[in-house]
Coordinates of N, CA, C and O and ligand atoms in Angstrom, one line a residue:
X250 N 76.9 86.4 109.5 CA 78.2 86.0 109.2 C 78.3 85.8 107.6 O 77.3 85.5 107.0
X251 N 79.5 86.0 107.0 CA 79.8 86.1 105.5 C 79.7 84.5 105.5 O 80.1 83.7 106.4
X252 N 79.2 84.2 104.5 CA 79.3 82.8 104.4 C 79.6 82.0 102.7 O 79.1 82.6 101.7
X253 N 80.3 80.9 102.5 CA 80.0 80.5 101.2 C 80.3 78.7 101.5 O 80.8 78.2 102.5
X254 N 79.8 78.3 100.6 CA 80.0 76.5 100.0 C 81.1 76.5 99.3 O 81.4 77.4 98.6
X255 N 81.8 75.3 99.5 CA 82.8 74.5 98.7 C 82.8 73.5 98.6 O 81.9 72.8 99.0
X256 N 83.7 73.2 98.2 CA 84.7 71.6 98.2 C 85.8 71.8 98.6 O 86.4 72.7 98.2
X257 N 86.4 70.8 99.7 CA 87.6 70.9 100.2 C 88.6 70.6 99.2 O 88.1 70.5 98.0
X258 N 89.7 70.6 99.2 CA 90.9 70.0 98.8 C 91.7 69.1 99.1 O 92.7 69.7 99.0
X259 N 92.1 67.5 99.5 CA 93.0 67.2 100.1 C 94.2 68.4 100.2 O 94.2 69.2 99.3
X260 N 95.3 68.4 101.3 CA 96.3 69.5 101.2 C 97.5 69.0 100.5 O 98.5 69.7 100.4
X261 N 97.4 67.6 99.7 CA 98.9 67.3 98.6 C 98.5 68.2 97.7 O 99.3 69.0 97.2
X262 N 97.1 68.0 97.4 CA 96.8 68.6 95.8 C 96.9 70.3 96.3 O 97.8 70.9 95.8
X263 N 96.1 71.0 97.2 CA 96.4 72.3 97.8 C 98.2 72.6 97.4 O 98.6 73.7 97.0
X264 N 98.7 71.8 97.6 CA 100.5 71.9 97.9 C 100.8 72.1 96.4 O 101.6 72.9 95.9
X265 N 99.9 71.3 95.7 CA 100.5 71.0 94.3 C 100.1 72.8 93.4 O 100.9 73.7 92.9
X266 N 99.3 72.7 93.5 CA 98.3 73.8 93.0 C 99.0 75.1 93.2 O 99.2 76.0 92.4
X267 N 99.3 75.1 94.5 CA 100.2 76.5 95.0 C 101.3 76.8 94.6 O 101.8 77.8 94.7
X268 N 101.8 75.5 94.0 CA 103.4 75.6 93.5 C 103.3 76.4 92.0 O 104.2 77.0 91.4
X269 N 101.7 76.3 91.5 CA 101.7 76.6 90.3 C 102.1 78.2 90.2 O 102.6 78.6 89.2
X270 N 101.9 79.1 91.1 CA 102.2 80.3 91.8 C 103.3 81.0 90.7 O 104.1 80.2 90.5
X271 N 103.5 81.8 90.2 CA 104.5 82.5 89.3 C 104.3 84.2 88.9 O 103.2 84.7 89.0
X272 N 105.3 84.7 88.7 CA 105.3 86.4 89.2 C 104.4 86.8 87.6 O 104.6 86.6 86.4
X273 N 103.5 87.3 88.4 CA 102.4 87.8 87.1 C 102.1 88.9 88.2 O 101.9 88.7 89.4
X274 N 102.1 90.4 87.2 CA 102.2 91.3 87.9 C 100.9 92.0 88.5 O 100.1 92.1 87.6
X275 N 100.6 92.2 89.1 CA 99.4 92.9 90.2 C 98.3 91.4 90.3 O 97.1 91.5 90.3
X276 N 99.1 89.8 90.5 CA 98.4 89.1 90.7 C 98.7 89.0 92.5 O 99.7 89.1 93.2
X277 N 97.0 88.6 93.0 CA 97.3 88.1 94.0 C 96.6 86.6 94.6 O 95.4 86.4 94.9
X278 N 97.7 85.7 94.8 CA 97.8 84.7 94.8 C 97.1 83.7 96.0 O 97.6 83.5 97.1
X279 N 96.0 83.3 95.6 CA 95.2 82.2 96.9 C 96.4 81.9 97.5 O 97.4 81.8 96.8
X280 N 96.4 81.7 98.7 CA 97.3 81.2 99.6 C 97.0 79.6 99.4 O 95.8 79.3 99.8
X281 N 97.8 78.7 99.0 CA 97.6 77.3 99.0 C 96.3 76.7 99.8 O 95.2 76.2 99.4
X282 N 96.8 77.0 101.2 CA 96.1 76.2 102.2 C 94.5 76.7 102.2 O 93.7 76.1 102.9
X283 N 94.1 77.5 101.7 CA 92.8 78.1 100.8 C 92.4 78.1 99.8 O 91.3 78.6 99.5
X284 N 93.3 77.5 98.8 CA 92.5 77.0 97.7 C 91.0 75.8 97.7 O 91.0 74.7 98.3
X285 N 90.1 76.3 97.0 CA 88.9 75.5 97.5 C 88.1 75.4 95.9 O 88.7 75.9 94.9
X286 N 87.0 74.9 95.8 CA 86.1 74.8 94.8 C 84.9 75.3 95.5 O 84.3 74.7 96.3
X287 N 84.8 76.4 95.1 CA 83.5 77.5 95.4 C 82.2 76.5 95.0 O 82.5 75.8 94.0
X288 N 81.1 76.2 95.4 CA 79.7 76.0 94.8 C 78.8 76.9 95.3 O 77.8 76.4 94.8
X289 N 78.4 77.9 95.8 CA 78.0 79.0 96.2 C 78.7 80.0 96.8 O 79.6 79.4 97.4
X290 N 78.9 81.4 96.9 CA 78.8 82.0 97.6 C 77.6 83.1 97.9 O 76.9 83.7 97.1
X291 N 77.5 83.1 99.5 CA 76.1 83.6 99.8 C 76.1 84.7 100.3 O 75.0 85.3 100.2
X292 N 77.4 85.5 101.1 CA 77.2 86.9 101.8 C 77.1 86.7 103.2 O 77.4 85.8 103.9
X293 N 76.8 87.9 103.3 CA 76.1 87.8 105.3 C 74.7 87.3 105.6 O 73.7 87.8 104.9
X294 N 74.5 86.6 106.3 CA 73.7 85.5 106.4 C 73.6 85.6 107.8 O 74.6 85.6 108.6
X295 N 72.3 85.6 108.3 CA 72.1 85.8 109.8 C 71.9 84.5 110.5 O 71.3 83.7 109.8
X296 N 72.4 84.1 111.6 CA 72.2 83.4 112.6 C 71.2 82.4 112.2 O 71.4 81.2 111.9
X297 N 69.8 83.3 112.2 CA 68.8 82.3 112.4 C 68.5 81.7 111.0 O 67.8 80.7 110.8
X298 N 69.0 82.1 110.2 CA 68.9 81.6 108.5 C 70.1 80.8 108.1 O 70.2 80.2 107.1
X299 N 71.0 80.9 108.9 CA 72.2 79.9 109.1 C 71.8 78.6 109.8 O 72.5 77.6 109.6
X300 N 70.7 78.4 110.9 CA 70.3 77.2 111.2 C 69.6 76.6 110.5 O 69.6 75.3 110.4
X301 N 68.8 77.4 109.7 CA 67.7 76.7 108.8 C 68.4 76.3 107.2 O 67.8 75.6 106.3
X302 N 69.7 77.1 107.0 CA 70.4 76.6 105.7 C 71.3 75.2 106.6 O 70.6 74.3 106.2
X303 N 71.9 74.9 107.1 CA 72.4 73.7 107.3 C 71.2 72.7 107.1 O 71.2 71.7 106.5
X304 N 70.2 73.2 107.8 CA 69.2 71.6 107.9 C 68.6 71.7 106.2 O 68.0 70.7 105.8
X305 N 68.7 72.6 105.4 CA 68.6 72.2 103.7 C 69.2 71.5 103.2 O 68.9 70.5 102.5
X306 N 70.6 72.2 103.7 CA 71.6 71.3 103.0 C 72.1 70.0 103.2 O 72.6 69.2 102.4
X307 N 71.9 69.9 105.0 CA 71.8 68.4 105.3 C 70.8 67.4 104.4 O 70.6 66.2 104.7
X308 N 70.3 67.9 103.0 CA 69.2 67.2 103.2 C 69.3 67.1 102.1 O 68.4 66.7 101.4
X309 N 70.8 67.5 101.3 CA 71.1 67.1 100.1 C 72.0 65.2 99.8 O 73.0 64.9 100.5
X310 N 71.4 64.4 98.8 CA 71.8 63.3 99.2 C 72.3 62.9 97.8 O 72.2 61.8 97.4
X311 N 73.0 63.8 97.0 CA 73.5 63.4 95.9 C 74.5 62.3 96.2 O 74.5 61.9 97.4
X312 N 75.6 61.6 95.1 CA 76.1 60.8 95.4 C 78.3 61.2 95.6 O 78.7 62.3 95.2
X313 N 78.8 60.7 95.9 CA 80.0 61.1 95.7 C 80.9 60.9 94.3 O 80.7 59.8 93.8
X314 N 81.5 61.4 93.8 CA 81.9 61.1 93.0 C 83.3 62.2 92.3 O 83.5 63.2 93.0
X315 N 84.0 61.9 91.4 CA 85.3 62.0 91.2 C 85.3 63.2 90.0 O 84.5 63.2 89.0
X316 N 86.5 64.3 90.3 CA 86.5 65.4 89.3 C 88.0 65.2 88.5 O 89.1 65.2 89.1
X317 N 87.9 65.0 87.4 CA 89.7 65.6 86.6 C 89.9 66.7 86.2 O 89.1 67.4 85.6
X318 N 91.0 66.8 86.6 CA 91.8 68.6 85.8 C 91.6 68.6 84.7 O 91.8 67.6 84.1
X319 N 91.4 69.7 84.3 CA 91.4 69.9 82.7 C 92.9 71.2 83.0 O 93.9 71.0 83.7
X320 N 92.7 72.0 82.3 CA 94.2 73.5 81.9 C 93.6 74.7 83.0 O 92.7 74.7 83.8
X321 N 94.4 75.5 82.7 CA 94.3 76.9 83.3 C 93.2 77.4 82.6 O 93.3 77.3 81.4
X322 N 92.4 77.8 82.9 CA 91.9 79.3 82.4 C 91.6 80.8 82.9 O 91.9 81.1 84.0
X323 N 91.2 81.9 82.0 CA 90.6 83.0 82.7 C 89.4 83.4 82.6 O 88.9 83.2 81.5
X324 N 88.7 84.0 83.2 CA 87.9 85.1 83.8 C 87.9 86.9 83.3 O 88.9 87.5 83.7
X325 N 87.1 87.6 82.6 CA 86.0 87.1 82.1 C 87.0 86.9 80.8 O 86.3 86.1 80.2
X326 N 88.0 87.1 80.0 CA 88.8 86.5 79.3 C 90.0 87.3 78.9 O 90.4 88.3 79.3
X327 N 90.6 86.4 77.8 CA 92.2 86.2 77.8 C 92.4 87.6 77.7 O 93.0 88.0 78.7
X328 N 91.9 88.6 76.8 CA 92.4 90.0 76.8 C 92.5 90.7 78.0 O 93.5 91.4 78.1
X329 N 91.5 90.6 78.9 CA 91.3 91.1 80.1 C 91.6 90.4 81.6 O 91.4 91.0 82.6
X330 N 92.1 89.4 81.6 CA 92.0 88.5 82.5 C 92.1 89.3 84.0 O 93.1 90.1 84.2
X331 N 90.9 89.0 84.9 CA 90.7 88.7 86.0 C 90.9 88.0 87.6 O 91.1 88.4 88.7
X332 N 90.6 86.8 86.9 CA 91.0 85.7 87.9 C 91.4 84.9 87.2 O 91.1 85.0 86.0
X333 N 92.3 83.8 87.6 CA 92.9 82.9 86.9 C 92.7 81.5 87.5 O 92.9 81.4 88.7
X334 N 92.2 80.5 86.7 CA 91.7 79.5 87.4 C 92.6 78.1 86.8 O 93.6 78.0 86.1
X335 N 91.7 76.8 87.6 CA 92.2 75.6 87.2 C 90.9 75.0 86.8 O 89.9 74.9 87.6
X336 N 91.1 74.6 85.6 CA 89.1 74.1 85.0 C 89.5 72.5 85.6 O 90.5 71.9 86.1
X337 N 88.2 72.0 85.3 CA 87.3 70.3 86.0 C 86.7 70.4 84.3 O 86.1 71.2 83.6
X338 N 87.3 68.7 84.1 CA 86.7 68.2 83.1 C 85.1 68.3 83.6 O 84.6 68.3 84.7
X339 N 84.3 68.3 82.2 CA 82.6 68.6 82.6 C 82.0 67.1 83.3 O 81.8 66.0 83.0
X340 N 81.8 67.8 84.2 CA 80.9 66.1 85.5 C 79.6 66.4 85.5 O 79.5 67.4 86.2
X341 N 78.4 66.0 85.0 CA 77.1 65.7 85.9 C 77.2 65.7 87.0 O 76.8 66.8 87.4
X342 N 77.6 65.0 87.9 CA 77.2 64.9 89.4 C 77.8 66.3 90.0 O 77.1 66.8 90.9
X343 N 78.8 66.8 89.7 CA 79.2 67.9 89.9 C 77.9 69.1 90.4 O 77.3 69.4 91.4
X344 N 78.2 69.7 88.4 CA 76.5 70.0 88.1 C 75.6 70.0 89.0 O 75.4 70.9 89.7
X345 N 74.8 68.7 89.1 CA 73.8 68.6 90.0 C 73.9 69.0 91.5 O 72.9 69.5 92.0
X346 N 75.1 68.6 92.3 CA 75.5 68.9 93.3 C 75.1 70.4 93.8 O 74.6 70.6 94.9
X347 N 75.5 71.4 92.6 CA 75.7 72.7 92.6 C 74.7 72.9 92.3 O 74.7 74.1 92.6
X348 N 73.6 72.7 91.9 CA 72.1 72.8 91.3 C 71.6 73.0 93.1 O 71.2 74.1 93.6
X349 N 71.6 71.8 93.6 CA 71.1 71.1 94.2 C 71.3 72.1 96.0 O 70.4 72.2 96.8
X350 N 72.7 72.6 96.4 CA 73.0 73.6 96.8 C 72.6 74.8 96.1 O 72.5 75.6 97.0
X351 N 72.2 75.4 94.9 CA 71.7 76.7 94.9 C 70.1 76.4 95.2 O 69.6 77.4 95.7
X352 N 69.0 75.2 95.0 CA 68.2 75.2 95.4 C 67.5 75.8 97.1 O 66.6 76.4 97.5
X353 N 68.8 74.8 97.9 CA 68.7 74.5 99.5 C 68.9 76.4 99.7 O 68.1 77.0 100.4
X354 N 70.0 76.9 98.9 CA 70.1 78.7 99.6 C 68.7 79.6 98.9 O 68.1 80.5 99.5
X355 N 68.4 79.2 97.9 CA 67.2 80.0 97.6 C 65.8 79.6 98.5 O 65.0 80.5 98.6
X356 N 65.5 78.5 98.9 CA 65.2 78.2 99.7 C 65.0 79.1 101.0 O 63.8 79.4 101.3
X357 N 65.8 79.5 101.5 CA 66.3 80.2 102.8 C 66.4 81.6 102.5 O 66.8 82.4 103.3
X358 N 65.9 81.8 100.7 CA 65.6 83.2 100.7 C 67.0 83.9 101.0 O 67.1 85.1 101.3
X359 N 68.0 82.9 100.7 CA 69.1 83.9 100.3 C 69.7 84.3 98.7 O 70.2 83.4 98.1
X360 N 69.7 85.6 98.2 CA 70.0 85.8 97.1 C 70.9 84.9 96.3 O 71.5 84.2 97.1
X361 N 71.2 84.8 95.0 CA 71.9 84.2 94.1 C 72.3 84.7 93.3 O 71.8 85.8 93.1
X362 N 73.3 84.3 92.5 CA 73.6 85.2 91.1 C 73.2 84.2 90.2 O 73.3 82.9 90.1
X363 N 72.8 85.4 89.3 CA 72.0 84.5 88.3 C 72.6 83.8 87.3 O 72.2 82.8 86.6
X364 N 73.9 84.6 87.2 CA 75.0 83.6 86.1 C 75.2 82.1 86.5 O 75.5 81.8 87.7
X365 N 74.8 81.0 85.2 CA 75.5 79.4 85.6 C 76.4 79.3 86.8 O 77.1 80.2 87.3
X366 N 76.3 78.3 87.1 CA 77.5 77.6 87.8 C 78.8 77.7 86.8 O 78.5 77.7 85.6
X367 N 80.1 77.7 87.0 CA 80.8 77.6 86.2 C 82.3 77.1 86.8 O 83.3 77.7 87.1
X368 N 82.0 75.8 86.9 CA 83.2 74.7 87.6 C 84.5 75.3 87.8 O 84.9 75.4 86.6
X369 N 85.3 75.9 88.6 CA 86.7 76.5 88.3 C 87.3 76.6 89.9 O 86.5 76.7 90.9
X370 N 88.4 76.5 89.9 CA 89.3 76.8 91.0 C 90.2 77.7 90.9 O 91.0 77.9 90.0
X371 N 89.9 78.8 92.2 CA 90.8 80.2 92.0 C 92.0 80.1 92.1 O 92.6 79.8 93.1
X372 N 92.6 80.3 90.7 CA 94.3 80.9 92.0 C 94.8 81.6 91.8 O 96.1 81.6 91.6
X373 N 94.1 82.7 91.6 CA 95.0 84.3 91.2 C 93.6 85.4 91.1 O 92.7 85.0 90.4
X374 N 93.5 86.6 91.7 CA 92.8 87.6 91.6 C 94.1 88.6 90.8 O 95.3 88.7 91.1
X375 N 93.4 89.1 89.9 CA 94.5 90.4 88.7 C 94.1 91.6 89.3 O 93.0 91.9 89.4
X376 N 94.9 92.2 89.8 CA 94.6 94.2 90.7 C 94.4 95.1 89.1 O 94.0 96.2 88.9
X377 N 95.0 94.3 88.1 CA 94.9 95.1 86.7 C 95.4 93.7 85.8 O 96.1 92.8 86.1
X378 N 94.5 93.9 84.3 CA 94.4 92.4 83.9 C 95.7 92.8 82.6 O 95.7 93.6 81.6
X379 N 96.9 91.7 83.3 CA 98.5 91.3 83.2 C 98.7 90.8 81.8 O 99.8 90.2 81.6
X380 N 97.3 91.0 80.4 CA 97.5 90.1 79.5 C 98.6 89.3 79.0 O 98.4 88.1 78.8
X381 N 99.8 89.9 78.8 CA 100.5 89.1 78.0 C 101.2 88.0 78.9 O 101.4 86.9 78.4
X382 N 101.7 88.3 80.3 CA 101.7 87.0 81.5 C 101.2 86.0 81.7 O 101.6 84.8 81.8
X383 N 99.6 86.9 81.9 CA 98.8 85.8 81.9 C 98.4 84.4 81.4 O 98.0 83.3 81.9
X384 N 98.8 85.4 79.7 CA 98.3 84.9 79.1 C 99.7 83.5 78.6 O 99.3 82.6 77.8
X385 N 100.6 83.5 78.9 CA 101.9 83.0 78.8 C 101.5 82.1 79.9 O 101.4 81.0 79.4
X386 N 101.3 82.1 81.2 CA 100.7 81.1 82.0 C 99.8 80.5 81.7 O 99.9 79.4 82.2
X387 N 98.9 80.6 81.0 CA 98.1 79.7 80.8 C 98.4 78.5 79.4 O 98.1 77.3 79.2
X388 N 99.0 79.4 78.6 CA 99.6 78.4 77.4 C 100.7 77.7 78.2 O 101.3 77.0 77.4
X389 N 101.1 77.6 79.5 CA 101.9 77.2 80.1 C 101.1 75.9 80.7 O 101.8 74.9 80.7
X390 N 99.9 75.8 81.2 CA 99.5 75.3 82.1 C 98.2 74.6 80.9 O 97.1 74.5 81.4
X391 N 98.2 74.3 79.7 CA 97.2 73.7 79.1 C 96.2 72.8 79.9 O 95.0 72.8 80.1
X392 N 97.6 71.6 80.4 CA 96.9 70.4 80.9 C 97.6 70.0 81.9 O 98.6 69.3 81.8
X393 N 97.1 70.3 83.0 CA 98.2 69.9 84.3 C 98.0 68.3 84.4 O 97.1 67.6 84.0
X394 N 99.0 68.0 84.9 CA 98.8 66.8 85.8 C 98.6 66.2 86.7 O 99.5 65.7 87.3
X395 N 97.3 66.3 87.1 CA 97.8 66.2 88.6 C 96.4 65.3 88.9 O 95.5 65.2 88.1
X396 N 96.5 64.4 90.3 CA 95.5 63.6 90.3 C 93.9 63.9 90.3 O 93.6 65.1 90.3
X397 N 93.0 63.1 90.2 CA 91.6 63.2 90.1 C 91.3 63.5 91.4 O 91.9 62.9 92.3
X398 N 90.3 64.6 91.6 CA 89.9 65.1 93.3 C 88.7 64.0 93.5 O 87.7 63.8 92.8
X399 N 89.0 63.2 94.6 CA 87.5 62.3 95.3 C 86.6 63.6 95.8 O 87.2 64.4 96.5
X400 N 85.4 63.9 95.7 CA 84.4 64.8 96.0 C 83.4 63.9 97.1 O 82.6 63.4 96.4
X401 N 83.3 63.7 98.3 CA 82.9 63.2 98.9 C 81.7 63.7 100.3 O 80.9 63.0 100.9
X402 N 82.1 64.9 100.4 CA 81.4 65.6 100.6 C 81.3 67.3 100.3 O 82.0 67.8 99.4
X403 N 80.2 68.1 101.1 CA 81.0 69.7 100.6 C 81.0 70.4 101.9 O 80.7 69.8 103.0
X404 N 81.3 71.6 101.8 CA 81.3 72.1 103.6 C 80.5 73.7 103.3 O 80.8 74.4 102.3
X405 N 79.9 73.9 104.1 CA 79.9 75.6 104.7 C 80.7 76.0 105.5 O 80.8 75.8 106.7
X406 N 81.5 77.2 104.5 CA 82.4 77.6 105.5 C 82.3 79.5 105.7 O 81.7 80.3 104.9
X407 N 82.9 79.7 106.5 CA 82.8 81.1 107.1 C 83.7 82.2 106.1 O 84.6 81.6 105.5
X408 N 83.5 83.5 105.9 CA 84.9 84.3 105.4 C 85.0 84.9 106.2 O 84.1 85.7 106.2
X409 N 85.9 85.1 107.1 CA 86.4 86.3 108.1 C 87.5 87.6 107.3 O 88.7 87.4 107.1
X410 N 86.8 88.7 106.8 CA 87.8 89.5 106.1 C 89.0 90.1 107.5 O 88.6 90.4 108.6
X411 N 90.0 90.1 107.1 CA 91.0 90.9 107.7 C 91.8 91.3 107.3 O 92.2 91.0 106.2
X412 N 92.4 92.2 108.1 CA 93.5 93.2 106.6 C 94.6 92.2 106.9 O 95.7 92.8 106.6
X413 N 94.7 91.4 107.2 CA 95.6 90.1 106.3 C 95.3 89.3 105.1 O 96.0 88.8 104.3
X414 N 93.5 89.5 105.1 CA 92.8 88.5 103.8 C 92.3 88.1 104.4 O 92.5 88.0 105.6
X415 N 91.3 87.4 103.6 CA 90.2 86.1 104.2 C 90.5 85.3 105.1 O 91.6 84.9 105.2
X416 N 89.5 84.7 106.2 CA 90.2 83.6 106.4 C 88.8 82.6 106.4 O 87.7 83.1 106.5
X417 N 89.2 81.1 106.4 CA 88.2 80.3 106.0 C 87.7 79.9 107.2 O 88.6 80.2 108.0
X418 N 86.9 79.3 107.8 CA 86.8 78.2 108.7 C 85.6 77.8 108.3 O 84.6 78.5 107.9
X419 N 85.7 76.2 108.3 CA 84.7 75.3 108.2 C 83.2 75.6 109.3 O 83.5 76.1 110.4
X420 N 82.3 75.5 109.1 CA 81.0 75.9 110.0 C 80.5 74.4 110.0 O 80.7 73.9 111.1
X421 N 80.1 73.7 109.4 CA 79.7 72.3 108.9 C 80.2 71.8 107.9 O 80.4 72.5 106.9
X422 N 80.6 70.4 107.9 CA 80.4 69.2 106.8 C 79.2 68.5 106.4 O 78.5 68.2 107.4
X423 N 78.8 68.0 105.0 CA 78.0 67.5 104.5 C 78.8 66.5 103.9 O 79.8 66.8 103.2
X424 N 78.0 65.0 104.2 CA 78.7 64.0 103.5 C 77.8 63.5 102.4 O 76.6 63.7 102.5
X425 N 78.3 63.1 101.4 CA 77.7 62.6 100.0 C 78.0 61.3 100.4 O 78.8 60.8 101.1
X426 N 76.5 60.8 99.4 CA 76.2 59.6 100.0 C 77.2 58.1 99.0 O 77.2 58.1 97.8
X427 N 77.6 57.4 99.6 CA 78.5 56.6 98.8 C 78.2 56.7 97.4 O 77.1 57.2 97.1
X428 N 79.3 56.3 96.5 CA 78.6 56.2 94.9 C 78.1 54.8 95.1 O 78.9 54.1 95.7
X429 N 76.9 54.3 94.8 CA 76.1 53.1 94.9 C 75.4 53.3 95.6 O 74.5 52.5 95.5
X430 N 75.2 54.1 96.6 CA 74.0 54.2 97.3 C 72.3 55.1 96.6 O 72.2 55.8 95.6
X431 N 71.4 54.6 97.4 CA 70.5 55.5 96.3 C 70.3 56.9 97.0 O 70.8 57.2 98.1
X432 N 69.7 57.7 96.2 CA 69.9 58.8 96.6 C 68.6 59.1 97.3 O 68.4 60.1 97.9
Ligands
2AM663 P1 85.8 81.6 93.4 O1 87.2 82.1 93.9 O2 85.7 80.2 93.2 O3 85.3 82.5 92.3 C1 84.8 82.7 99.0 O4 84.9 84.1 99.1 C2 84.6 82.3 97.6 O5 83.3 82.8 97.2 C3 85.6 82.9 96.7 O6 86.7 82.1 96.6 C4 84.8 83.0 95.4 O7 84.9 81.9 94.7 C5 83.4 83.1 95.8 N1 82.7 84.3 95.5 C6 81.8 84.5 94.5 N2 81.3 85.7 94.5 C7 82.0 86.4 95.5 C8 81.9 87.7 95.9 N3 81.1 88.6 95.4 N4 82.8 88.1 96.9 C9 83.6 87.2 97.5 N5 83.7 85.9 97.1 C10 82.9 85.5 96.1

């Protein structure tokens, strides 16, 4: 099964996020109710290496803790833009979180990319990169406002490709351990 890690969204902020949505041409737009914070993605992943990555990751006990919005940005940049995202002020526990999940998959002997982690929320794939829109969106979207995400736990979830698009489903939740608790 295609598989990747996230972070959920509550669905106000999902709501909020999707409204950001605006006609930029050959973009195509996360459907709200799928917008997520990637911390891995892993590929096709067999069965029996899917039992033994849950009990890794079960076994991650970082602590919970809270992300703010920073502006829009893009991918791999402004002249070219690709994907268009929503950046996370820089968090440690974040970070480590995401460390701490690429450990548990290499572990299990599933491939990685070697590029950093790089905190971001999708909401737009470019079919051809839209600069001067794009780039109008994003001087648009400096500094959103919108509330702080509680990060409380993370989930593995499934990609089902269909010629409708992805679809997500949760496989497991992992809960982070209170903030105050030891890890
Ligand atoms: P991103 O949008 O945060 O970059 C599920 O497919 C998620 O895995 C995507 O939302 C994407 O996260 C991430 N991802 C990273 N590499 C991918 C790849 N090669 N194919 C599909 N998704 C990938």
């Amino acid at each position: 099964m295609r598989l990747f890690i996230a972070i959920e969204l509550p669905a106000e902020l999902k709501r909020s996020l999707g409204r950001l949505q605006t006609d930029i041409p050959g973009a195509r737009w996360v459907p709200a109710e799928q917008i997520h914070l990637t911390l891995a993605f892993l590929g096709e992943v067999e069965q029996g290496v899917v039992e033994r990555l849950t009990g890794e990751l079960a076994r991650i006990h970082t602590s919970a803790f809270e992300l703010s919005f920073s502006g829009a940005g893009c991918f791999p940049n402004r002249k070219r833009p690709r994907v268009i995202w929503i950046g996370l002020e820089p968090e440690p526990r974040l970070e480590e979180l995401a460390a701490r999940v690429n450990e548990a998959v290499l572990a299990c002997d599933i491939p990685q990319e070697e590029r950093p982690f790089s905190a971001h929320i999708t909401l737009a794939r470019l079919k051809f990169p839209a600069s001067r829109e794009s780039g109008a969106f994003l001087d648009q979207h400096q500094k959103e406002n919108l509330p702080p995400l509680s990060v409380r736990e993370f989930i593995l979830f499934q990609s089902r490709l269909t010629p409708q698009g992805a679809v997500h489903t949760p496989i497991k939740n992992f809960a982070l351990a209170a903030s105050g608790d030891n890890n």
